[in-house]
Short mmCIF file of C-alpha atoms in Angstrom, two decimals:
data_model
loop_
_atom_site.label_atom_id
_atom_site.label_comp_id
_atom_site.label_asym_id
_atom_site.label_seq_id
_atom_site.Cartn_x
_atom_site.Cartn_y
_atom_site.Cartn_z
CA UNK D 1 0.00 0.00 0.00
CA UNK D 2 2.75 2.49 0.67
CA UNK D 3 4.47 2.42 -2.50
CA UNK D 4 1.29 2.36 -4.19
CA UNK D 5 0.86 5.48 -2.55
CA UNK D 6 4.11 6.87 -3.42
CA UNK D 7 3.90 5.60 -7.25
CA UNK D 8 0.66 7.67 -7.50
CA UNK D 9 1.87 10.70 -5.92
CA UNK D 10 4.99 10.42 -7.91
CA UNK D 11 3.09 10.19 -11.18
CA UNK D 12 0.58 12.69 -10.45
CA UNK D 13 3.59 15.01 -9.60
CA UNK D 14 5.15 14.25 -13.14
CA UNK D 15 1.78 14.74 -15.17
CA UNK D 16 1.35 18.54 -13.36
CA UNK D 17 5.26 19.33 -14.38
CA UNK D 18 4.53 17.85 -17.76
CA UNK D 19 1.33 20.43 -17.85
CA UNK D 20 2.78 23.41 -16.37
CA UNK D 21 6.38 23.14 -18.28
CA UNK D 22 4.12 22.87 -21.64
CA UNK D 23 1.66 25.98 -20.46
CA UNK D 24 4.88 28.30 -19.24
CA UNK D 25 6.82 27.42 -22.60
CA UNK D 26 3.51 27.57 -25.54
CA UNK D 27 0.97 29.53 -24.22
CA UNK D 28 1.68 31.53 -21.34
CA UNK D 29 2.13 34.16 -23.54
CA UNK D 30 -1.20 34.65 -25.28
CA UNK D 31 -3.65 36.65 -24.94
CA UNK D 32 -6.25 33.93 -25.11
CA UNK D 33 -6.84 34.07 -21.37
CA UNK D 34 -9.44 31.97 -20.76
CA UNK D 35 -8.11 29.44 -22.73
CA UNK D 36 -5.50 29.61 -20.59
CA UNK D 37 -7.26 29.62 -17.64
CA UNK D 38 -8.84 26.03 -18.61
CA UNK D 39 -5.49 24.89 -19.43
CA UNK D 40 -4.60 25.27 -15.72
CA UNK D 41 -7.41 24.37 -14.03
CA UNK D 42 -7.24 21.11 -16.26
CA UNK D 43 -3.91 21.03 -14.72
CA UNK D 44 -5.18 20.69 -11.16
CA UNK D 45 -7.46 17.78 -11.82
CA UNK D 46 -5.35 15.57 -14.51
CA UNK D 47 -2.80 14.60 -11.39
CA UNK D 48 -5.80 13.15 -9.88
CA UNK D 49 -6.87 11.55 -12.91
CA UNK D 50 -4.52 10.40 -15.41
CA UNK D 51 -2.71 7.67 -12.74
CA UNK D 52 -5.99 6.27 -11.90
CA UNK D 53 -6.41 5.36 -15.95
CA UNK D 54 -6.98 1.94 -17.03
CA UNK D 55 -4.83 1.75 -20.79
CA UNK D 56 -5.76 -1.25 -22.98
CA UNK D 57 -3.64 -3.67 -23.43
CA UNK D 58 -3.08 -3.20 -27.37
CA UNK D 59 -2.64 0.74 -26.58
CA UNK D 60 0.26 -0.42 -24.04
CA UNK D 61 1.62 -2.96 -26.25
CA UNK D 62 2.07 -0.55 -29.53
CA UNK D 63 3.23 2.19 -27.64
CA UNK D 64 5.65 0.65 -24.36
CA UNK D 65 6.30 -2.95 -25.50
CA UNK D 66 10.38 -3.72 -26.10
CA UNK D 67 9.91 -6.09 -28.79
CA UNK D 68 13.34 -7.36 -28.30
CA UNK D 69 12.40 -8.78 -25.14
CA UNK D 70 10.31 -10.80 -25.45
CA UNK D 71 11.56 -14.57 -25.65
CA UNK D 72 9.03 -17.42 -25.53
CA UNK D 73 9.36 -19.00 -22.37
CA UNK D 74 7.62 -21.89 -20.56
CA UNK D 75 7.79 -21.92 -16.38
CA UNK D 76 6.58 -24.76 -14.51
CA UNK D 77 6.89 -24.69 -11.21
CA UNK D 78 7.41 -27.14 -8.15
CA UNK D 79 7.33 -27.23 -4.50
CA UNK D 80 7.75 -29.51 -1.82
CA UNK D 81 6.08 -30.49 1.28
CA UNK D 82 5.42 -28.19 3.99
CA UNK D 83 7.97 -27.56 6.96
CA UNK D 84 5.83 -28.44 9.95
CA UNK D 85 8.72 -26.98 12.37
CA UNK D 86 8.47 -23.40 12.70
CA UNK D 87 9.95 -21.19 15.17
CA UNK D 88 8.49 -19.06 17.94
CA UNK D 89 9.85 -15.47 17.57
CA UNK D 90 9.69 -12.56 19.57
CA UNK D 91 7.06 -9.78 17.93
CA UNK D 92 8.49 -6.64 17.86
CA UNK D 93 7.21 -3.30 16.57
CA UNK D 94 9.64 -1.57 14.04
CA UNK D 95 9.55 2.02 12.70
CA UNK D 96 10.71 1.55 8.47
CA UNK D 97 11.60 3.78 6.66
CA UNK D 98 8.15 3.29 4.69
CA UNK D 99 6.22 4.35 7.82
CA UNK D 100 8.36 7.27 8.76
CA UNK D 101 8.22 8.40 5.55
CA UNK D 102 4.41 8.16 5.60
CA UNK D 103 4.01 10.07 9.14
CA UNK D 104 6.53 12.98 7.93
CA UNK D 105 4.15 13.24 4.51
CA UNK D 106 0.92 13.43 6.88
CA UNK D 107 2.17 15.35 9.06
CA UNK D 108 3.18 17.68 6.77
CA UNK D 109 0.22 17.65 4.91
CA UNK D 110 -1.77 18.34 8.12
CA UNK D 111 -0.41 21.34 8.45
CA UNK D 112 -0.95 23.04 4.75
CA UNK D 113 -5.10 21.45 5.94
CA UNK D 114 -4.84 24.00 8.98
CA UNK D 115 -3.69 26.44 6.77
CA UNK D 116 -6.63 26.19 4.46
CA UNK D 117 -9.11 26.35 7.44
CA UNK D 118 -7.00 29.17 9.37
CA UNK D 119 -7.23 31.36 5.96
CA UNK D 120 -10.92 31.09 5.51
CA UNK D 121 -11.23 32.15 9.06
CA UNK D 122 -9.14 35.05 8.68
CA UNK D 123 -11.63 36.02 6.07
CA UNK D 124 -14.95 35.22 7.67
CA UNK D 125 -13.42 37.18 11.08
CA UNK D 126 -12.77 40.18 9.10
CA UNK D 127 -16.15 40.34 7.45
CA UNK D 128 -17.35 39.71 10.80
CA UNK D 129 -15.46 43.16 11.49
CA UNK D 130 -16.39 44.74 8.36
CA UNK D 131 -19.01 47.30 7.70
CA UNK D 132 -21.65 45.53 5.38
CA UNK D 133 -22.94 46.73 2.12
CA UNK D 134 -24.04 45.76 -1.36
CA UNK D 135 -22.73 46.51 -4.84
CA UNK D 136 -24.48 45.07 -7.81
CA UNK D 137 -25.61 42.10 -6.63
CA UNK D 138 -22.33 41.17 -4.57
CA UNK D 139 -21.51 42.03 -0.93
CA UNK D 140 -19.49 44.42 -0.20
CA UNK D 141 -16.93 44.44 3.21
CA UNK D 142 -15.70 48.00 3.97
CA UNK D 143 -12.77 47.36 6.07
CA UNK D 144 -11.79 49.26 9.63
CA UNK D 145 -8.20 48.54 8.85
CA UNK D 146 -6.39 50.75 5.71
CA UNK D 147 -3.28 48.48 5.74
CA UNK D 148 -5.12 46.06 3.70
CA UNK D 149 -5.15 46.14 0.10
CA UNK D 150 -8.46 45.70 -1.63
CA UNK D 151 -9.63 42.13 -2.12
CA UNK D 152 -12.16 39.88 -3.21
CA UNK D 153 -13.20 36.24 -1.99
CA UNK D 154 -16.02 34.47 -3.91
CA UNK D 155 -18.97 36.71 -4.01
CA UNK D 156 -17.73 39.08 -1.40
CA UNK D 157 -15.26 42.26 -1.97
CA UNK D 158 -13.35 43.81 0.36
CA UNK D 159 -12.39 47.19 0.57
CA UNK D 160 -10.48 49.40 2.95
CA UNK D 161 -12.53 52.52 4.39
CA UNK D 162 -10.46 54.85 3.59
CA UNK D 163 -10.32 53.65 -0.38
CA UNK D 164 -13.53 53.35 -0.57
CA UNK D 165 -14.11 57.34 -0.76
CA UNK D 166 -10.94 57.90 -3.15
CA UNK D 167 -11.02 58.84 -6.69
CA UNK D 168 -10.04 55.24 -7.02
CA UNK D 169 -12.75 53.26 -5.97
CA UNK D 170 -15.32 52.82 -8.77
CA UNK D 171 -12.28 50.99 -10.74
CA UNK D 172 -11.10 48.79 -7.77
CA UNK D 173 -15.00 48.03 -6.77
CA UNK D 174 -15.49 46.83 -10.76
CA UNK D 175 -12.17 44.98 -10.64
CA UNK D 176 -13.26 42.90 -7.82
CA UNK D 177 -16.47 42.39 -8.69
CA UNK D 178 -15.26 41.32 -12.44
CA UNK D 179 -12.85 38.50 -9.72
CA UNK D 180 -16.55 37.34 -7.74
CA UNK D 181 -18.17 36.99 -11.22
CA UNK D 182 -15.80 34.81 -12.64
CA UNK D 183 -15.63 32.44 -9.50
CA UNK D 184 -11.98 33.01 -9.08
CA UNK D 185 -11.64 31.84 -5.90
CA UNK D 186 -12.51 27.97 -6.84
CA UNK D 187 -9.77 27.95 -8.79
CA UNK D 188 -7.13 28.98 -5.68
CA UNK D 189 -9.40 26.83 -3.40
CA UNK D 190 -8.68 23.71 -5.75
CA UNK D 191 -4.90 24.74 -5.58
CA UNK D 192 -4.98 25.10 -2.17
CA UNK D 193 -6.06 21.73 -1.75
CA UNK D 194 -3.64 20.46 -4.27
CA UNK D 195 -1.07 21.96 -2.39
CA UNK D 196 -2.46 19.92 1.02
CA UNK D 197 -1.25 16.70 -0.90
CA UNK D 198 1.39 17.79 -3.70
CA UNK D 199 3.26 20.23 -1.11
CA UNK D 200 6.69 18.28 -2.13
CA UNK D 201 6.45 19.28 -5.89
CA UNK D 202 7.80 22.60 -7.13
CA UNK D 203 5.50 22.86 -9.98
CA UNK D 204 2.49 22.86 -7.83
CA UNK D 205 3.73 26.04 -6.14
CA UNK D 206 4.42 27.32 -9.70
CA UNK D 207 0.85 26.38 -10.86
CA UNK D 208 -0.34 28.41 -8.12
CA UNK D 209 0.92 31.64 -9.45
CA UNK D 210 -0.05 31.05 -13.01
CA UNK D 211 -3.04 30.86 -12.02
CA UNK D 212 -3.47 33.70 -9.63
CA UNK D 213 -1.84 35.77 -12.32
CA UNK D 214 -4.15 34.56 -15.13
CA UNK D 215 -7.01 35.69 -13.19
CA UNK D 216 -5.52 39.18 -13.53
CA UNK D 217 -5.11 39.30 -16.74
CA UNK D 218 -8.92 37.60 -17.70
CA UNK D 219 -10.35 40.81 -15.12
CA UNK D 220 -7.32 43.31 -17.07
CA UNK D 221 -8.79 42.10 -20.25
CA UNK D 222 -12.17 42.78 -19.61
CA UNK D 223 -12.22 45.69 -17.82
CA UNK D 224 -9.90 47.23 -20.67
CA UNK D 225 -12.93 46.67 -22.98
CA UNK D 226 -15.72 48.33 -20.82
CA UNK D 227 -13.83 51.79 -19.75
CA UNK D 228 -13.57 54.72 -22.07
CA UNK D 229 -9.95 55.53 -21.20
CA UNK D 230 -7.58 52.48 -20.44
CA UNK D 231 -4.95 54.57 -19.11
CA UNK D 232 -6.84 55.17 -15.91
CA UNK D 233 -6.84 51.85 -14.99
CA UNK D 234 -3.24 51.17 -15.60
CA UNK D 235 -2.38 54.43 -13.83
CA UNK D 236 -4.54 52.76 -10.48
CA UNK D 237 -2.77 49.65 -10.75
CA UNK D 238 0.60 51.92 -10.60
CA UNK D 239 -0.69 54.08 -7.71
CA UNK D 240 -2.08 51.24 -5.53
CA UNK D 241 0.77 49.73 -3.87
CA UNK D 242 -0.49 48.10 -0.95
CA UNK D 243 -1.18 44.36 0.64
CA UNK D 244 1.32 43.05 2.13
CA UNK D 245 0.75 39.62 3.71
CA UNK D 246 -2.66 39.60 2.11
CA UNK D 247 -4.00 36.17 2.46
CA UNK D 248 -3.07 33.03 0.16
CA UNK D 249 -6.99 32.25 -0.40
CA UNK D 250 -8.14 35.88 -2.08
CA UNK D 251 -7.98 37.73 -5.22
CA UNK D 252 -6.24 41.34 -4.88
CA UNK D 253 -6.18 44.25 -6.70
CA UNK D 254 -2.68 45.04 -6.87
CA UNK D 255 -1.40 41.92 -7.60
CA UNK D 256 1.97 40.90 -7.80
CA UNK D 257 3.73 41.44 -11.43
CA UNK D 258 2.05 44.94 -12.41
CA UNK D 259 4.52 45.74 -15.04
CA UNK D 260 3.55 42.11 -16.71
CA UNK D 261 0.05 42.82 -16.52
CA UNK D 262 0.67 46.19 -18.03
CA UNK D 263 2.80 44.50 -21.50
CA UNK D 264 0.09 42.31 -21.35
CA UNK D 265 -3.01 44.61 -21.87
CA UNK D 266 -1.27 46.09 -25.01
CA UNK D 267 -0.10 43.09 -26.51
CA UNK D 268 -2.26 42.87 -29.53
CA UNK D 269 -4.47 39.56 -30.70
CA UNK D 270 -2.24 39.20 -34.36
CA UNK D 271 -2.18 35.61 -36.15
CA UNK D 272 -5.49 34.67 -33.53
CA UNK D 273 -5.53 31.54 -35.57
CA UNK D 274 -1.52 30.52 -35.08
CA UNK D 275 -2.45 31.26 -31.48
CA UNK D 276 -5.43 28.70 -31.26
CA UNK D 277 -3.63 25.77 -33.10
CA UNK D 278 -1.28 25.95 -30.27
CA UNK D 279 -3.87 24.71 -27.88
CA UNK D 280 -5.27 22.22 -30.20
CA UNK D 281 -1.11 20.88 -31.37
CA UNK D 282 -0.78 20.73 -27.83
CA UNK D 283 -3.13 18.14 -26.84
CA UNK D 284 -1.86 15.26 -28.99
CA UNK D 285 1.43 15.83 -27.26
CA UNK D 286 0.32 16.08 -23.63
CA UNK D 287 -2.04 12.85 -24.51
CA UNK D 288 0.85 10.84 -25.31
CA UNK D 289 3.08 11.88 -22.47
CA UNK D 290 0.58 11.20 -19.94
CA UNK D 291 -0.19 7.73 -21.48
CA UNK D 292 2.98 6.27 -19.63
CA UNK D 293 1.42 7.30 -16.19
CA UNK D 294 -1.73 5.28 -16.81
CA UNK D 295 -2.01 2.04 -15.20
CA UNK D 296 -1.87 -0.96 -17.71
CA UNK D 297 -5.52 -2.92 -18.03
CA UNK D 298 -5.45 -6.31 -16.71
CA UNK D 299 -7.07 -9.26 -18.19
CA UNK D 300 -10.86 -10.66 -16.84
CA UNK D 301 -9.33 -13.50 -15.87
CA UNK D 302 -6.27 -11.86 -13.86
CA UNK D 303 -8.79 -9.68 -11.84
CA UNK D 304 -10.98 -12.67 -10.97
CA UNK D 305 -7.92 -14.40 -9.45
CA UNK D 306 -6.81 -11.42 -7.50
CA UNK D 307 -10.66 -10.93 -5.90
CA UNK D 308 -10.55 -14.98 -5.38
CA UNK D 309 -6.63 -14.55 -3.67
CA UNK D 310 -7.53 -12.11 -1.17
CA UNK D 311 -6.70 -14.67 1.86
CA UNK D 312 -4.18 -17.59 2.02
CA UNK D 313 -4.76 -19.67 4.75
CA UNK D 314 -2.74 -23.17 3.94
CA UNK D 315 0.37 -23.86 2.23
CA UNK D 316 -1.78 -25.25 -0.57
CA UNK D 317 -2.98 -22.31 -1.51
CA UNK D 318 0.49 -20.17 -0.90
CA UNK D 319 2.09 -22.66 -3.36
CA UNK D 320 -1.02 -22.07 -6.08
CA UNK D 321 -0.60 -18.53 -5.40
CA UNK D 322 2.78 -18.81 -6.43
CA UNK D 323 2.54 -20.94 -8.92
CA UNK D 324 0.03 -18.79 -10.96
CA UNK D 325 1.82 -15.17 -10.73
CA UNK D 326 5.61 -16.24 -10.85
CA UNK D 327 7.51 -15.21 -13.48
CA UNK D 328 11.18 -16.40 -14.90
CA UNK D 329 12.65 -12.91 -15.59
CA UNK D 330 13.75 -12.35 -19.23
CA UNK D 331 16.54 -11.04 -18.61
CA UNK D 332 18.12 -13.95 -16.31
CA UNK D 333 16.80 -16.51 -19.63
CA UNK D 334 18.83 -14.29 -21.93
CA UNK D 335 22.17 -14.75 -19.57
CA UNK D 336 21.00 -18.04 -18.66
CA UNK D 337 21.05 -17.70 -15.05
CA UNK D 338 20.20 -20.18 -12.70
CA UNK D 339 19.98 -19.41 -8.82
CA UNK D 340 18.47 -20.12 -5.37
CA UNK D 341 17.32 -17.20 -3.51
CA UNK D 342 16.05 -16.84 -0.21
CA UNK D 343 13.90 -14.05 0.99
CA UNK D 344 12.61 -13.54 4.58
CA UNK D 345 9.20 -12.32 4.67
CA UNK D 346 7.94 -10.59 7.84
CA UNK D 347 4.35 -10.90 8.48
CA UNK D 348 2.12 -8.65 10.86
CA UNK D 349 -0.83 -9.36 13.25
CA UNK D 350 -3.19 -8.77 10.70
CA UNK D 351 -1.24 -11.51 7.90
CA UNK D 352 -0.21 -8.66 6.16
CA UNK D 353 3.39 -8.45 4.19
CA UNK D 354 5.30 -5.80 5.86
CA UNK D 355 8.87 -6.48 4.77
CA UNK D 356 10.73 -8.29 2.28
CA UNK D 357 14.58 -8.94 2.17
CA UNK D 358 16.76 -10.94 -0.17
CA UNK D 359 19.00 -12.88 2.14
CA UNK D 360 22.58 -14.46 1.15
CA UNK D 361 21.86 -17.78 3.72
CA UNK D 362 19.21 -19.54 5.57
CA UNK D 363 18.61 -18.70 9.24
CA UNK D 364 17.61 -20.59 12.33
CA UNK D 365 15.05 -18.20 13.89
CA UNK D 366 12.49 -18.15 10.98
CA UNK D 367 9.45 -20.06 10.32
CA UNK D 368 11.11 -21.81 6.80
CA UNK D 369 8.26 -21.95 3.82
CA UNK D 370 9.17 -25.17 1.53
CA UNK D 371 11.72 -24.42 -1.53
CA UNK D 372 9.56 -23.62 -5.11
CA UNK D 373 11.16 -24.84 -7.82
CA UNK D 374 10.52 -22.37 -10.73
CA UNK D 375 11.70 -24.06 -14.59
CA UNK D 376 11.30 -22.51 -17.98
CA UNK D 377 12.33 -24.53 -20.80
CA UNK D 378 14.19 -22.04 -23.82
CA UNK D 379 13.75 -22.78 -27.20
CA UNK D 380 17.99 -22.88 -27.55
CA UNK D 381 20.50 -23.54 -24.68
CA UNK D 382 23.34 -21.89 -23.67
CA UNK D 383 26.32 -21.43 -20.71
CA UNK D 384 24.91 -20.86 -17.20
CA UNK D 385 25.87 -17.25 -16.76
CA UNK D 386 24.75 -15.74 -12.92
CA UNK D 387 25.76 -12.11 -13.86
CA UNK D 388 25.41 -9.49 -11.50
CA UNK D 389 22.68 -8.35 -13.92
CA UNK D 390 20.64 -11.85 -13.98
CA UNK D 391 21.09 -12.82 -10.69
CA UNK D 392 19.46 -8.97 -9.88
CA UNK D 393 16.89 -9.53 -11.89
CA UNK D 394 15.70 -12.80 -9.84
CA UNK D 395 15.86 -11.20 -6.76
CA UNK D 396 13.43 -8.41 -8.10
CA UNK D 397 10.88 -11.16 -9.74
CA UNK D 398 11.30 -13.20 -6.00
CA UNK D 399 10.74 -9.40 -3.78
CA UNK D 400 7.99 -8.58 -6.45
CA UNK D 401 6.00 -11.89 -6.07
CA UNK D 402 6.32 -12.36 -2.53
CA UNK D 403 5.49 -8.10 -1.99
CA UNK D 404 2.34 -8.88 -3.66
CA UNK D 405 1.11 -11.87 -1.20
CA UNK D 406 -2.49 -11.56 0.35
CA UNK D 407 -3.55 -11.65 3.88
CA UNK D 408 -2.33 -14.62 5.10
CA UNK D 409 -4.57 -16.23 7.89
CA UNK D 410 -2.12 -19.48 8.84
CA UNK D 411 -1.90 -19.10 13.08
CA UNK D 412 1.60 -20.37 12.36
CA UNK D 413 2.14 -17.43 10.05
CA UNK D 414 0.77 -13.98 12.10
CA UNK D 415 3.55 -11.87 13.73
CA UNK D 416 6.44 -14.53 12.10
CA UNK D 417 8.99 -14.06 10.04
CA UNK D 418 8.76 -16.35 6.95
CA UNK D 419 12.24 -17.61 4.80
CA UNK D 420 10.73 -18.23 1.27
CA UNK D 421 13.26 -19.84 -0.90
CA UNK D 422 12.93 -19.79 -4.76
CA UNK D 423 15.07 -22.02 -7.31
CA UNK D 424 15.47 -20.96 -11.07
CA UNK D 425 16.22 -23.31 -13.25
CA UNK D 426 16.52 -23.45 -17.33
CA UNK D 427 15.93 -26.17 -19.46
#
């Protein structure tokens, strides 16, 4: 379960990079803002999705298979009678580096939820504070405290006292209320709440100002199109420098990177139809490079034997289990390696796997699983060759197999440590 955990945050953490690096290079500099703008908020919710996507097999086959690899091989496989001495050992609780590694995460990630929470308190407590109004169909908050920069948070805007009587304020009031009507704040609430998760990765914290600076230029855009004089809105943004520490949850008016907003209200819409193929050229390419972070579709037949397999409870059944999901690596058939190895397996109070080590001998103070005998018969023969390489590439087929073991329910299993020991063999 934990490095399921970790392969899914992993991937989702490559598919937002792959997103963001493709946004920042193609279009970042368009005018096509609300394209944009879906671009990014597609980029929140494809982490989420695009690991959790089942590819068909033929899909996988044509686009991932090595051809090269693949040798016909036939495995049988063998075992021998059960051990019926196994060893009492002392159960003991120990902290891997799996579960430290999942407490840090959680931890972590526990505080970036109290953040969230704390921040939409701050808000509610100053409306709380604030002086109540209405302003064409929004609310309006006119803030005690002049410090604070004007703001908006879903279909509220904020606005200190003091600016609310300047020269100023019919701009900043439409600016804000431009923010509430185009539901801003779900988009930073959904990146908040990627962040709670995906606080590791760089690109989330990136994504995050894209997007807060894409909603400035969408309001830019259209309030450039409804005043008579431009200039007088650029001139505000100039004038207004204010906000400091404003919260992480809220739309501002003087948002960071004035002098990019400002090159970006004059940039002209030239060659609109260059500028539209980029989205659509785009999509075949980030289709195919999030195909490798789908999961592979499994056979009927495969997923009927995993629901059947979710206990073991005899050694019957651990040797079937084996025996059906096994595999002679290709690699170790290519060098013709042939080896024994012998894992130790520790096993919780619940039956679960929790631990899986190649081991160079057998021990004493183990509960010893009979050997399996694992053949596949090659078309051709060849010189037994245990290369580094080979003999690697057994241990990762025995770890792999053994990692993937169901809830095992044998009384003389729970809380033991179980040696497993695999032979390879070529014919």
């Amino acid at each position: 379960m934990v490095e399921m955990f970790w392969e899914y945050q992993i991937k989702g953490g490559i598919v937002l990079a792959v997103s963001v690096l493709l946004y920042v290079l193609v279009l970042s500099n368009d005018s096509f803002f609300k394209r944009n703008r879906l671009w990014l908020v597609g980029s929140l919710l494809l982490p989420w999705i695009v690991p959790l996507i089942t590819m068909p097999v033929w899909l996988k086959k044509m686009l991932f298979t090595d051809m090269g690899a693949t040798v016909p091989l036939h495995t049988f496989v063998s075992v021998g009678q059960m051990n019926t001495d196994t060893v009492q050992s002392t159960n003991h609780f120990s902290f891997s580096i799996e579960f430290l590694s999942i407490v840090l995460y959680g931890l972590i990630s526990l505080v970036f939820l109290v953040r969230l929470f704390y921040g939409y308190a701050s808000i509610l407590s100053l409306k709380k504070s604030a002086e109540c109004k209405s302003y064409k169909g929004f609310s309006l908050a006119v803030l005690p405290d002049s410090k604070l920069g004007p703001f908006s948070f879903f279909r509220t805007i904020f606005i200190p006292k003091e600016l609310e009587k300047s020269r100023e304020s019919q701009l900043i009031l439409e600016h804000e209320k431009t923010h509430c009507a185009g539901w801003h704040s779900i988009d930073l609430t959904l990146v908040e709440c990627m962040l709670i998760f995906q606080w590791w990765n760089p690109f989330a914290w990136w994504l995050r100002n894209l997007i807060a600076n894409n909603h400035e230029f969408c309001v830019d855009n259209i309030m450039l199109k409804n005043l008579p004089d431009p200039k007088d809105y650029q001139y505000s943004l100039l004038n207004l420098v204010r906000g400091q520490g404003q919260n992480h949850l809220v739309n501002n008016y003087n948002q960071s990177l004035t002098k990019k907003r400002i090159i970006m209200m004059n940039k002209s819409n030239k060659n609109r139809t260059i500028h539209r193929l980029k989205g659509l050229l785009l999509l075949p390419i980030l289709t195919f490079s999030l195909l490798a972070f789908t999961n592979p579709k499994q056979s009927e037949d495969v997923k009927v034997e995993k629901k059947a397999e979710q206990t073991i409870a005899n050694m019957l059944d651990l040797q079937k289990y084996i025996a059906r999901n096994v595999k002679y690596p290709v690699k170790a058939q290519e060098n013709y390696t042939q080896a024994d190895v012998i894992a130790h397996v520790t096993i919780d109070k619940n039956g679960q796997v929790k631990g899986v080590k190649i081991a160079r001998k057998s021990q004493d103070n183990v509960v010893k699983i009979d050997e399996v005998v694992i053949t596949a018969y090659k078309n051709s023969g060849g010189n037994q060759d245990n290369s580094q390489a080979g003999i690697k590439s057994l241990e990762k087929e025995t770890t792999r197999i053994l990692k993937s073991l169901p809830q095992l329910t044998h009384q003389a299993w729970i809380g033991k440590k179980l040696e497993f020991k695999l032979k390879f063999k070529l014919q």
